[in-house]
Coordinates of C-alpha atoms in Angstrom, one line a residue:
Chain A
M1324 CA -85.4 38.4 -9.1
S1325 CA -86.5 34.9 -7.9
G1326 CA -87.1 34.0 -11.6
K1327 CA -83.4 34.7 -12.2
K1328 CA -82.1 32.7 -9.4
H1329 CA -84.6 30.0 -10.4
I1330 CA -82.8 29.8 -13.9
V1331 CA -79.3 30.0 -12.6
S1332 CA -79.9 27.0 -10.2
R1333 CA -81.6 25.0 -12.9
C1334 CA -78.4 25.6 -15.2
I1335 CA -76.1 24.6 -12.5
S1336 CA -78.1 21.3 -11.9
I1337 CA -78.0 20.6 -15.8
I1338 CA -74.3 21.0 -16.0
L1339 CA -73.9 18.8 -12.8
V1340 CA -76.1 16.3 -14.2
V1341 CA -74.2 16.2 -17.7
L1342 CA -71.0 16.1 -15.8
L1343 CA -72.0 13.2 -13.7
L1344 CA -73.3 11.2 -17.0
V1345 CA -70.1 11.9 -18.5
I1346 CA -68.2 10.5 -15.4
A1347 CA -70.3 7.6 -15.3
I1348 CA -70.2 6.5 -19.0
Y1349 CA -67.3 7.8 -20.7
P1350 CA -64.8 5.6 -19.3
V1351 CA -66.9 2.4 -20.6
L1352 CA -67.1 4.3 -24.1
W1353 CA -63.5 4.8 -23.8
L1354 CA -63.0 1.2 -23.2
I1355 CA -65.0 0.1 -26.3
L1356 CA -63.5 2.7 -28.4
S1357 CA -59.8 1.9 -27.5
S1358 CA -60.7 -2.0 -28.2
L1359 CA -61.1 -0.7 -32.0
K1360 CA -57.8 1.1 -32.2
T1361 CA -54.5 -0.3 -33.7
Q1362 CA -51.4 -0.5 -31.6
N1363 CA -50.0 2.6 -33.4
E1364 CA -53.2 4.6 -32.7
L1365 CA -52.9 3.7 -29.1
T1366 CA -49.3 4.6 -28.7
L1367 CA -49.1 7.6 -30.8
N1368 CA -52.4 9.5 -30.6
S1369 CA -54.2 11.0 -27.4
A1370 CA -56.1 8.7 -25.1
F1371 CA -59.1 11.0 -26.0
S1372 CA -58.8 10.4 -29.8
L1373 CA -61.4 8.3 -31.7
P1374 CA -60.3 5.0 -33.7
G1375 CA -59.5 5.8 -37.4
S1376 CA -61.6 2.9 -38.7
L1377 CA -63.7 -0.2 -37.2
N1378 CA -60.8 -2.5 -36.8
F1379 CA -61.9 -6.0 -35.2
D1380 CA -58.3 -7.4 -35.2
N1381 CA -57.9 -6.9 -31.5
Y1382 CA -60.9 -9.1 -30.8
V1383 CA -59.4 -11.7 -33.1
E1384 CA -56.4 -11.7 -31.2
A1385 CA -57.9 -11.6 -27.8
W1386 CA -60.2 -14.5 -28.7
T1387 CA -57.6 -16.5 -29.9
T1388 CA -54.7 -16.1 -27.2
G1389 CA -54.6 -16.5 -23.8
N1390 CA -58.0 -18.4 -23.5
M1391 CA -60.3 -15.7 -23.8
G1392 CA -62.5 -17.5 -26.3
S1393 CA -62.7 -20.6 -24.3
S1394 CA -63.4 -18.9 -21.0
F1395 CA -66.1 -16.8 -22.7
V1396 CA -67.7 -20.2 -23.7
N1397 CA -67.1 -21.4 -20.2
S1398 CA -68.7 -18.6 -18.8
V1399 CA -71.6 -18.8 -21.1
I1400 CA -72.3 -22.4 -20.1
C1401 CA -71.9 -21.8 -16.4
T1402 CA -73.9 -18.9 -16.4
A1403 CA -76.7 -20.4 -18.4
G1404 CA -76.5 -23.6 -16.7
S1405 CA -77.2 -21.9 -13.3
M1406 CA -79.8 -19.7 -14.6
L1407 CA -81.7 -22.9 -15.7
L1408 CA -81.1 -24.6 -12.4
I1409 CA -82.3 -21.7 -10.2
V1410 CA -85.6 -21.7 -11.9
V1411 CA -86.1 -25.2 -12.1
I1412 CA -85.1 -25.7 -8.3
A1413 CA -86.2 -22.4 -6.5
V1414 CA -89.8 -21.8 -8.2
P1415 CA -91.0 -25.3 -6.8
F1416 CA -89.4 -24.9 -3.6
S1417 CA -90.8 -21.3 -3.0
F1418 CA -94.1 -22.5 -3.9
A1419 CA -94.0 -25.2 -1.5
L1420 CA -92.8 -23.0 1.1
V1421 CA -95.8 -20.4 0.6
K1422 CA -98.6 -22.3 -0.9
M1423 CA -98.6 -25.9 0.3
R1424 CA -99.4 -27.4 3.7
W1425 CA -96.7 -29.0 5.7
K1426 CA -95.3 -28.8 9.0
L1427 CA -91.5 -27.9 8.8
R1428 CA -92.3 -25.0 6.2
K1429 CA -91.5 -21.9 8.4
R1430 CA -88.5 -23.6 9.9
I1431 CA -86.9 -24.6 6.3
N1432 CA -87.6 -21.1 5.0
S1433 CA -85.7 -19.5 8.0
Y1434 CA -82.9 -22.2 7.4
V1435 CA -82.5 -21.3 3.9
L1436 CA -82.7 -17.4 4.5
M1437 CA -79.8 -17.9 7.2
G1438 CA -77.4 -18.4 4.0
M1439 CA -78.0 -14.7 3.2
M1440 CA -76.0 -13.4 5.9
V1441 CA -73.1 -15.7 5.4
P1442 CA -70.0 -14.1 3.6
V1443 CA -69.0 -16.3 0.7
Q1444 CA -65.4 -16.5 2.2
V1445 CA -66.4 -18.3 5.3
A1446 CA -67.4 -21.2 3.6
L1447 CA -64.9 -21.2 0.9
I1448 CA -62.2 -23.2 2.3
P1449 CA -64.1 -26.4 3.4
L1450 CA -65.9 -26.3 0.1
F1451 CA -62.8 -26.2 -1.5
S1452 CA -61.6 -29.3 0.3
M1453 CA -64.9 -30.8 -0.4
Y1454 CA -64.7 -30.6 -4.1
N1455 CA -61.1 -31.5 -3.9
T1456 CA -61.8 -34.8 -2.2
M1457 CA -64.7 -35.6 -4.6
G1458 CA -62.7 -34.8 -7.6
F1459 CA -65.2 -31.7 -8.4
T1460 CA -62.6 -29.2 -9.2
N1461 CA -62.2 -28.1 -12.7
S1462 CA -65.7 -29.1 -13.4
R1463 CA -68.1 -26.8 -14.9
I1464 CA -71.1 -28.6 -13.5
G1465 CA -69.4 -28.2 -10.1
L1466 CA -69.4 -24.4 -10.5
I1467 CA -73.1 -24.4 -11.7
L1468 CA -74.1 -26.2 -8.5
I1469 CA -72.0 -23.5 -6.4
Y1470 CA -73.7 -20.5 -8.3
T1471 CA -77.2 -21.9 -7.8
A1472 CA -76.8 -22.9 -4.2
Y1473 CA -75.2 -19.3 -3.3
S1474 CA -78.1 -17.6 -5.1
L1475 CA -80.7 -19.7 -3.6
P1476 CA -81.6 -17.7 -0.6
L1477 CA -81.9 -14.4 -2.4
S1478 CA -84.0 -16.1 -5.2
V1479 CA -86.3 -17.9 -2.6
T1480 CA -86.8 -14.6 -1.0
L1481 CA -87.8 -12.7 -4.3
L1482 CA -90.2 -15.7 -5.1
T1483 CA -91.7 -16.3 -1.8
G1484 CA -92.6 -12.5 -1.9
F1485 CA -94.3 -13.0 -5.3
F1486 CA -96.2 -16.2 -4.0
E1487 CA -97.4 -14.3 -1.0
S1488 CA -99.0 -12.0 -3.4
V1489 CA -101.0 -14.7 -5.3
P1490 CA -104.7 -15.1 -3.9
N1491 CA -105.1 -18.5 -2.4
E1492 CA -108.8 -18.6 -3.8
L1493 CA -106.9 -18.9 -7.3
I1494 CA -105.4 -22.0 -6.2
E1495 CA -108.2 -23.4 -4.3
A1496 CA -110.4 -22.9 -7.6
A1497 CA -108.0 -24.6 -9.6
V1498 CA -107.9 -27.5 -7.2
I1499 CA -111.6 -27.8 -7.0
D1500 CA -111.5 -27.8 -10.7
G1501 CA -109.5 -30.9 -10.7
C1502 CA -106.0 -29.6 -11.2
S1503 CA -103.2 -31.7 -9.6
I1504 CA -100.5 -29.8 -7.7
Y1505 CA -98.2 -30.1 -10.6
Q1506 CA -100.8 -28.5 -13.0
V1507 CA -101.5 -25.9 -10.5
L1508 CA -97.9 -24.6 -10.6
G1509 CA -97.3 -25.2 -14.2
K1510 CA -100.4 -24.1 -15.6
I1511 CA -101.9 -21.6 -13.3
V1512 CA -99.3 -19.9 -11.2
F1513 CA -96.2 -20.2 -13.4
P1514 CA -97.7 -18.0 -16.4
L1515 CA -98.3 -15.2 -13.9
M1516 CA -94.6 -14.9 -12.8
T1517 CA -92.9 -13.8 -15.7
N1518 CA -91.8 -10.5 -13.8
S1519 CA -90.5 -12.4 -10.8
I1520 CA -88.6 -14.9 -12.9
M1521 CA -87.0 -12.3 -15.2
T1522 CA -85.8 -10.5 -11.9
V1523 CA -84.3 -14.0 -10.6
L1524 CA -82.8 -14.7 -13.9
T1525 CA -80.9 -11.5 -14.3
L1526 CA -79.7 -11.6 -10.6
Q1527 CA -78.3 -15.1 -11.4
F1528 CA -76.9 -14.0 -14.7
M1529 CA -74.8 -11.1 -12.8
S1530 CA -73.6 -13.4 -9.9
S1531 CA -72.4 -16.2 -12.2
W1532 CA -71.0 -13.9 -15.0
N1533 CA -69.2 -11.5 -12.7
D1534 CA -68.1 -14.3 -10.2
L1535 CA -64.3 -14.3 -9.5
I1536 CA -63.7 -15.9 -6.2
F1537 CA -65.3 -19.3 -6.8
S1538 CA -63.9 -19.8 -10.3
Q1539 CA -60.5 -18.8 -9.0
T1540 CA -60.6 -21.4 -6.3
M1541 CA -62.4 -24.3 -7.9
I1542 CA -60.8 -24.1 -11.5
S1543 CA -57.0 -24.5 -11.8
Q1544 CA -57.0 -25.5 -15.4
P1545 CA -56.6 -22.6 -18.0
A1546 CA -59.0 -24.4 -20.4
K1547 CA -61.7 -24.7 -18.0
Q1548 CA -61.3 -20.9 -16.5
T1549 CA -64.3 -18.7 -16.8
I1550 CA -64.1 -15.0 -18.1
Q1551 CA -63.3 -13.0 -14.9
T1552 CA -60.2 -15.3 -14.0
A1553 CA -59.0 -15.4 -17.4
L1554 CA -59.1 -11.5 -17.6
I1555 CA -56.7 -11.3 -14.9
M1556 CA -54.4 -13.8 -16.4
F1557 CA -54.7 -12.1 -19.7
N1558 CA -53.5 -8.7 -18.4
G1559 CA -50.7 -10.3 -16.4
S1560 CA -49.5 -12.2 -19.6
Y1561 CA -50.2 -9.8 -22.4
G1562 CA -51.6 -6.7 -21.5
Q1563 CA -49.0 -4.7 -20.1
V1564 CA -47.6 -3.7 -23.4
N1565 CA -50.3 -4.7 -25.9
W1566 CA -53.2 -2.5 -25.0
G1567 CA -55.5 -3.5 -28.0
P1568 CA -56.2 -7.0 -27.4
L1569 CA -56.6 -6.3 -23.7
F1570 CA -59.3 -3.7 -24.5
A1571 CA -60.9 -6.2 -26.5
A1572 CA -60.6 -8.9 -23.9
M1573 CA -62.3 -6.4 -21.4
A1574 CA -64.9 -5.5 -23.9
I1575 CA -65.8 -9.4 -24.4
A1576 CA -66.2 -9.5 -20.6
V1577 CA -68.5 -6.3 -20.6
I1578 CA -70.6 -6.5 -23.7
P1579 CA -73.0 -9.2 -22.6
T1580 CA -73.8 -7.3 -19.5
L1581 CA -74.4 -4.0 -21.3
V1582 CA -76.5 -5.6 -24.0
L1583 CA -78.6 -7.5 -21.4
Y1584 CA -78.8 -4.0 -19.3
L1585 CA -80.0 -2.2 -22.6
F1586 CA -83.1 -4.8 -22.7
L1587 CA -83.9 -5.6 -19.2
S1588 CA -82.5 -2.6 -17.1
K1589 CA -85.9 -2.8 -15.1
F1590 CA -85.2 -6.3 -13.9
M1591 CA -81.4 -5.8 -13.5
I1592 CA -82.0 -2.6 -11.3
R1593 CA -84.7 -4.5 -9.1
G1594 CA -82.6 -7.5 -8.8
M1595 CA -79.3 -5.7 -7.7
T1596 CA -81.3 -3.7 -5.3
A1597 CA -82.7 -6.8 -3.7
G1598 CA -79.3 -8.2 -3.7
A1599 CA -77.7 -5.4 -1.9
V1600 CA -80.3 -5.2 0.6
K1601 CA -79.8 -8.6 1.7
G1602 CA -77.8 -9.4 4.9
Chain B
M1103 CA -108.0 -29.5 -1.0
K1104 CA -105.8 -30.8 1.9
K1105 CA -104.9 -33.7 -0.2
V1106 CA -103.7 -31.9 -3.0
L1107 CA -101.9 -29.0 -1.2
G1108 CA -100.6 -31.4 1.5
N1109 CA -99.3 -34.0 -1.3
K1110 CA -96.3 -35.4 0.3
K1111 CA -94.7 -36.7 -2.9
A1112 CA -95.0 -33.3 -4.4
I1113 CA -93.8 -31.4 -1.4
C1114 CA -90.6 -33.7 -1.3
L1115 CA -90.1 -33.3 -5.0
F1116 CA -90.4 -29.4 -4.8
T1117 CA -88.4 -28.9 -1.6
L1118 CA -85.6 -31.6 -1.3
P1119 CA -83.5 -30.5 -4.4
A1120 CA -83.1 -27.1 -3.0
V1121 CA -82.7 -28.3 0.7
I1122 CA -80.0 -30.7 -0.3
L1123 CA -78.1 -28.2 -2.6
F1124 CA -78.0 -25.6 0.2
T1125 CA -77.1 -28.0 3.0
C1126 CA -74.2 -29.6 0.9
L1127 CA -72.7 -26.3 -0.5
V1128 CA -73.5 -23.8 1.9
F1129 CA -74.5 -24.9 5.4
I1130 CA -72.1 -28.0 5.9
P1131 CA -69.1 -26.0 4.6
L1132 CA -69.8 -23.2 7.0
I1133 CA -70.2 -25.5 10.1
W1134 CA -67.0 -27.2 8.9
S1135 CA -65.2 -24.0 8.8
F1136 CA -65.3 -23.7 12.5
T1137 CA -64.0 -26.9 13.0
Y1138 CA -60.8 -26.0 10.7
T1139 CA -59.9 -23.4 13.0
F1140 CA -58.5 -25.8 15.4
F1141 CA -56.0 -27.4 13.0
S1142 CA -53.0 -26.4 11.2
G1143 CA -51.9 -27.5 7.7
Q1144 CA -53.7 -28.7 4.7
P1145 CA -56.6 -31.6 5.1
G1146 CA -55.3 -34.7 3.6
L1147 CA -51.7 -33.7 3.7
D1148 CA -50.5 -32.5 7.1
F1149 CA -53.6 -31.6 8.9
E1150 CA -52.8 -31.3 12.8
F1151 CA -55.0 -30.7 15.7
N1152 CA -53.3 -27.6 17.2
V1153 CA -55.9 -26.4 19.9
L1154 CA -56.0 -22.8 20.0
D1155 CA -52.8 -21.8 18.3
N1156 CA -54.5 -20.1 15.3
Y1157 CA -56.5 -18.1 17.6
I1158 CA -53.3 -16.8 19.6
R1159 CA -51.7 -16.2 16.3
V1160 CA -54.4 -13.6 15.5
F1161 CA -52.9 -11.4 18.2
T1162 CA -49.5 -11.1 16.9
D1163 CA -50.1 -11.3 13.2
K1164 CA -48.9 -7.8 11.8
T1165 CA -50.2 -8.5 8.2
L1166 CA -53.6 -9.2 9.8
R1167 CA -53.6 -5.7 11.4
T1168 CA -52.5 -4.1 8.4
T1169 CA -55.4 -5.5 6.3
L1170 CA -57.8 -4.7 9.2
V1171 CA -56.4 -1.1 9.3
N1172 CA -56.7 -0.9 5.3
N1173 CA -60.2 -2.4 5.5
L1174 CA -61.4 0.1 8.1
I1175 CA -60.0 3.1 6.1
Y1176 CA -61.7 1.7 2.9
V1177 CA -65.1 1.0 4.5
V1178 CA -65.1 4.6 6.2
V1179 CA -64.2 6.4 2.9
V1180 CA -65.9 4.4 0.4
G1181 CA -68.9 3.9 2.4
G1182 CA -69.2 7.6 3.7
M1183 CA -68.5 8.9 0.2
Q1184 CA -71.2 6.5 -1.5
I1185 CA -73.9 7.3 1.2
I1186 CA -73.0 11.0 0.9
L1187 CA -72.6 11.3 -2.9
G1188 CA -75.7 9.0 -3.5
F1189 CA -77.8 11.1 -1.4
L1190 CA -76.7 14.3 -3.0
I1191 CA -77.0 13.1 -6.3
A1192 CA -80.3 11.4 -5.7
M1193 CA -81.5 14.9 -4.6
L1194 CA -79.9 16.6 -7.5
I1195 CA -81.9 14.3 -9.9
N1196 CA -85.2 14.7 -7.9
F1197 CA -85.1 18.5 -7.8
G1198 CA -82.9 19.5 -10.8
V1199 CA -84.0 17.2 -13.4
K1200 CA -87.2 17.9 -14.9
K1201 CA -87.5 15.2 -17.9
H1202 CA -85.9 11.9 -18.3
Q1203 CA -85.4 11.3 -14.6
N1204 CA -85.6 7.6 -15.4
L1205 CA -83.2 7.7 -17.9
V1206 CA -80.5 9.7 -15.9
R1207 CA -81.1 7.1 -13.3
S1208 CA -80.6 4.2 -15.6
L1209 CA -77.4 5.7 -17.1
L1210 CA -75.9 6.3 -13.9
F1211 CA -76.5 2.6 -12.9
I1212 CA -74.6 1.2 -15.5
P1213 CA -71.3 0.9 -13.6
V1214 CA -73.2 -1.3 -10.9
V1215 CA -73.9 -3.9 -13.3
L1216 CA -70.6 -4.3 -14.8
P1217 CA -68.3 -7.2 -13.7
G1218 CA -66.2 -6.1 -11.0
V1219 CA -62.7 -7.5 -12.7
A1220 CA -63.4 -5.9 -15.9
V1221 CA -63.9 -2.5 -14.2
A1222 CA -61.0 -3.0 -12.2
Q1223 CA -58.7 -3.7 -15.5
M1224 CA -60.3 -1.0 -17.0
F1225 CA -59.3 1.4 -14.2
L1226 CA -55.7 0.0 -14.4
K1227 CA -55.4 1.4 -17.9
I1228 CA -57.3 4.7 -16.7
Y1229 CA -54.6 5.1 -14.2
A1230 CA -51.6 3.9 -16.4
I1231 CA -48.5 6.0 -17.1
T1232 CA -46.5 3.4 -19.0
P1233 CA -46.2 2.6 -22.0
Q1234 CA -48.6 5.3 -22.5
Y1235 CA -50.8 7.8 -20.5
G1236 CA -54.0 6.4 -19.5
L1237 CA -57.3 8.4 -19.5
L1238 CA -56.4 10.2 -16.0
N1239 CA -52.8 10.9 -16.9
S1240 CA -53.6 12.3 -20.2
F1241 CA -56.4 14.5 -18.8
F1242 CA -54.0 16.0 -16.3
D1243 CA -51.3 16.4 -18.9
A1244 CA -53.9 18.0 -21.1
V1245 CA -55.0 20.7 -18.5
G1246 CA -51.4 21.3 -17.5
L1247 CA -51.6 19.7 -14.1
D1248 CA -48.1 17.9 -14.6
S1249 CA -47.5 17.1 -10.9
F1250 CA -50.6 15.0 -11.0
V1251 CA -49.1 12.8 -13.7
K1252 CA -48.0 9.7 -11.9
A1253 CA -48.2 5.7 -11.4
W1254 CA -51.3 6.0 -9.3
T1255 CA -51.7 2.1 -8.5
G1256 CA -47.9 1.6 -8.3
D1257 CA -47.3 4.1 -5.6
P1258 CA -48.2 2.9 -1.9
Q1259 CA -49.2 6.5 -1.2
T1260 CA -51.8 6.6 -3.8
A1261 CA -52.8 2.9 -4.5
M1262 CA -55.4 3.1 -1.8
I1263 CA -57.0 6.3 -3.1
A1264 CA -57.0 4.8 -6.5
L1265 CA -58.9 1.7 -5.3
I1266 CA -61.4 4.1 -3.3
I1267 CA -62.3 6.1 -6.2
M1268 CA -62.9 3.3 -8.6
D1269 CA -65.2 1.6 -6.0
I1270 CA -66.9 4.6 -5.4
W1271 CA -67.5 5.3 -9.1
K1272 CA -68.7 1.6 -9.5
A1273 CA -71.1 1.4 -6.7
V1274 CA -72.6 4.9 -6.2
G1275 CA -75.4 4.3 -8.8
M1276 CA -76.8 1.7 -6.2
Y1277 CA -77.0 4.2 -3.6
I1278 CA -78.4 7.0 -6.0
L1279 CA -81.2 4.6 -6.6
V1280 CA -81.8 3.6 -2.9
F1281 CA -82.0 7.2 -2.0
Y1282 CA -84.1 8.4 -5.0
S1283 CA -86.7 5.8 -4.5
G1284 CA -86.8 6.8 -0.8
I1285 CA -87.1 10.6 -1.7
I1286 CA -89.8 9.9 -4.2
E1287 CA -91.9 8.1 -1.8
L1288 CA -91.7 10.8 0.9
P1289 CA -95.2 12.2 1.9
E1290 CA -95.6 15.7 -0.1
D1291 CA -97.9 17.2 2.4
S1292 CA -95.1 17.6 5.0
V1293 CA -93.0 19.5 2.8
E1294 CA -95.9 21.7 1.6
A1295 CA -96.8 22.2 5.5
A1296 CA -93.2 23.3 6.1
R1297 CA -93.2 25.6 2.9
I1298 CA -96.4 27.4 4.1
D1299 CA -94.8 27.8 7.5
G1300 CA -92.3 29.8 5.8
A1301 CA -89.3 27.1 5.8
S1302 CA -86.5 27.6 3.4
T1303 CA -85.6 24.8 1.0
W1304 CA -82.4 24.4 3.2
Q1305 CA -84.6 24.0 6.3
I1306 CA -87.1 21.5 4.4
I1307 CA -84.1 19.3 3.4
T1308 CA -82.6 19.2 6.6
K1309 CA -85.3 19.5 9.1
V1310 CA -88.1 17.7 7.0
Q1311 CA -86.9 15.3 4.6
I1312 CA -83.5 13.8 6.2
P1313 CA -85.3 12.8 9.4
Q1314 CA -87.9 11.1 7.2
L1315 CA -85.3 9.1 5.2
K1316 CA -83.6 7.6 8.2
P1317 CA -84.8 4.2 7.6
V1318 CA -83.2 4.8 4.0
F1319 CA -79.9 5.8 5.5
R1320 CA -80.0 2.9 7.7
M1321 CA -80.6 0.4 4.8
A1322 CA -77.7 2.3 2.6
L1323 CA -75.5 2.0 5.7
I1324 CA -76.0 -1.8 6.1
I1325 CA -75.7 -2.3 2.4
C1326 CA -72.3 -0.7 2.4
I1327 CA -71.0 -2.4 5.6
T1328 CA -71.8 -6.0 4.1
A1329 CA -70.5 -5.0 0.9
C1330 CA -67.2 -3.2 1.9
F1331 CA -66.0 -5.5 4.7
K1332 CA -65.9 -8.6 2.4
V1333 CA -64.4 -6.6 -0.6
Y1334 CA -62.3 -8.9 -2.7
D1335 CA -62.8 -8.5 -6.6
S1336 CA -61.7 -5.0 -7.0
P1337 CA -58.5 -5.1 -5.1
V1338 CA -57.4 -8.5 -6.4
A1339 CA -58.1 -7.3 -10.0
L1340 CA -56.5 -3.6 -9.7
T1341 CA -53.5 -3.8 -7.4
G1342 CA -53.4 -7.4 -6.1
G1343 CA -53.2 -6.0 -2.6
G1344 CA -50.0 -4.2 -3.5
P1345 CA -47.8 -2.3 -3.8
G1346 CA -46.6 -4.6 -0.7
T1347 CA -49.7 -4.8 1.6
A1348 CA -50.9 -1.1 0.8
T1349 CA -54.3 -2.3 -0.4
M1350 CA -54.5 -5.9 1.0
M1351 CA -57.9 -6.6 2.4
P1352 CA -58.7 -9.2 5.0
S1353 CA -60.6 -11.4 2.5
M1354 CA -57.6 -11.3 0.1
Y1355 CA -55.3 -12.2 3.1
M1356 CA -57.6 -15.1 3.9
Y1357 CA -57.6 -16.4 0.2
N1358 CA -53.6 -16.2 0.1
T1359 CA -53.1 -17.8 3.4
A1360 CA -55.4 -20.8 2.6
F1361 CA -54.8 -21.4 -1.0
N1362 CA -51.3 -20.0 -1.6
Y1363 CA -49.6 -21.2 1.6
G1364 CA -51.9 -24.1 2.3
E1365 CA -52.8 -22.9 6.0
F1366 CA -56.4 -24.0 6.0
G1367 CA -56.8 -23.8 9.5
Y1368 CA -55.5 -20.1 10.1
G1369 CA -57.5 -19.0 6.9
S1370 CA -60.7 -20.2 8.4
V1371 CA -59.9 -18.0 11.5
L1372 CA -59.5 -15.0 9.2
A1373 CA -62.9 -16.0 7.5
L1374 CA -64.5 -16.2 10.8
I1375 CA -62.9 -12.7 11.7
I1376 CA -64.7 -11.2 8.4
L1377 CA -68.1 -12.8 9.4
L1378 CA -67.6 -11.2 13.1
E1379 CA -66.6 -7.7 11.5
C1380 CA -69.7 -7.7 9.3
A1381 CA -72.1 -9.0 12.2
L1382 CA -70.8 -6.6 14.6
F1383 CA -71.1 -3.5 12.5
T1384 CA -74.5 -4.5 11.3
L1385 CA -75.5 -4.8 14.9
V1386 CA -74.0 -1.6 15.7
V1387 CA -75.8 0.2 12.9
G1388 CA -79.3 -1.3 13.9
R1389 CA -78.6 -0.3 17.7
I1390 CA -77.8 3.3 16.8
F1391 CA -80.9 3.8 14.6
R1392 CA -83.1 1.9 17.1
N1393 CA -82.0 4.3 19.8
K1394 CA -82.6 7.2 17.5
E1395 CA -86.0 6.4 16.8
A1396 CA -86.9 5.7 20.2
E1397 CA -85.8 9.2 21.4

């Protein structure tokens, strides 16, 4: 009796899990499949049908109309730039906060951590007038600086956590062997921290790539737009009737994330969880 | 040793870029935001000191009231469903899936990492009715539920539901993960002890595991409060706040007030309200859980 009950409950849970997986993944699959359909296939066939052939015309059209191509490039530049900058700035900063000896380090640490509790919206309006007076709007560098500054508190939390796990003896031994502080950081500590840096990088990728509010506020020239803003514009001007190119445009925005997730899911999950817990 | 680890030049080199960047782009704008609340108009154009007019306006602003009510409905439903579903699904994975738990978890996490704007645009097509049926309407059509075939995002009655369903779909993977990590870290001996004492599975879950998961519930609540109160991307990209103000959220209202109508001062007051909302509810959650733990 209890064996039978056991089998029934196992079947139910497997069915439920499969159902959940379908709900979570099928819409994304549908998006990719639809981006390969011709206009005829989209209008005449059922929404559940498969594309008749691998047809990349929609991608060509999305890329060349409505700034999707240029905004993809802009987003790549801003995302890559902020990923580089966050490592260059946050790693030495966190190192100095945890391992070096100076008076203000506790205060400076809590000063930067305070930034985690602030909703972006609160600083947005003065930030815009500041950028506006300095002529920093419509600038990719301006966006890179913003993306880096707003990821700094969280990245510093992750990195100081890492540095606290590094034994002081290791650093002291290196110093006794005659390493300068730059050599300690570059040659001794840096090679140990690939995991933490990967987490910081994936987190930075997602906050920059997925950003809407900053790019929408700071960028008014269509040629300088990033991908998420361009996607909204694209839907407004082309996507109402021509679904094919719109699906391709959405796929262009989604595929880099999916590819990254395929290889780095561990870091992305860790980064996103840390990001959510902040505040 | 002290000389190397207390190297002033190196400390400056390491810390100043970060401190300057943070101060200029996060701290100064934040402080500045408070001074803006006492002005009307746009800086550089018609910026005028108006004492407390912006604050007084808060109490007579009907749009603000609508957006706050929308936001509250959104926070309660989305937050509640995310936590309940996240917990149930995490339990299901933990007890119902024998092999490939990690794979299932990683697959369910995919919607969380996708860009919110792209997800909203995708759902716009899932909910679509013209020029052809989207996924949802096709499904209802196929199973014969014709009365459910409708313009989900175009109708004020269903636009909020459409938004809520989308955001639950998008974020529930995060809560599954949070609860799953909490469940696997539970000590096994207490469950075993309860089982030896003759407790049923239901009793083990409600009497042993849920109380032990209290810190996880607290964390999940704080995650959803901070995320849901300032929600911006998904309603902007799905409905644009419409139809009318049916899905307008405070963050969108603030954005429109400042950047479309040029009222930077009143926009800053609205931003302050969002900050206070987040702070207040985080405090309340902290208080509730602290009292319960003290009992």
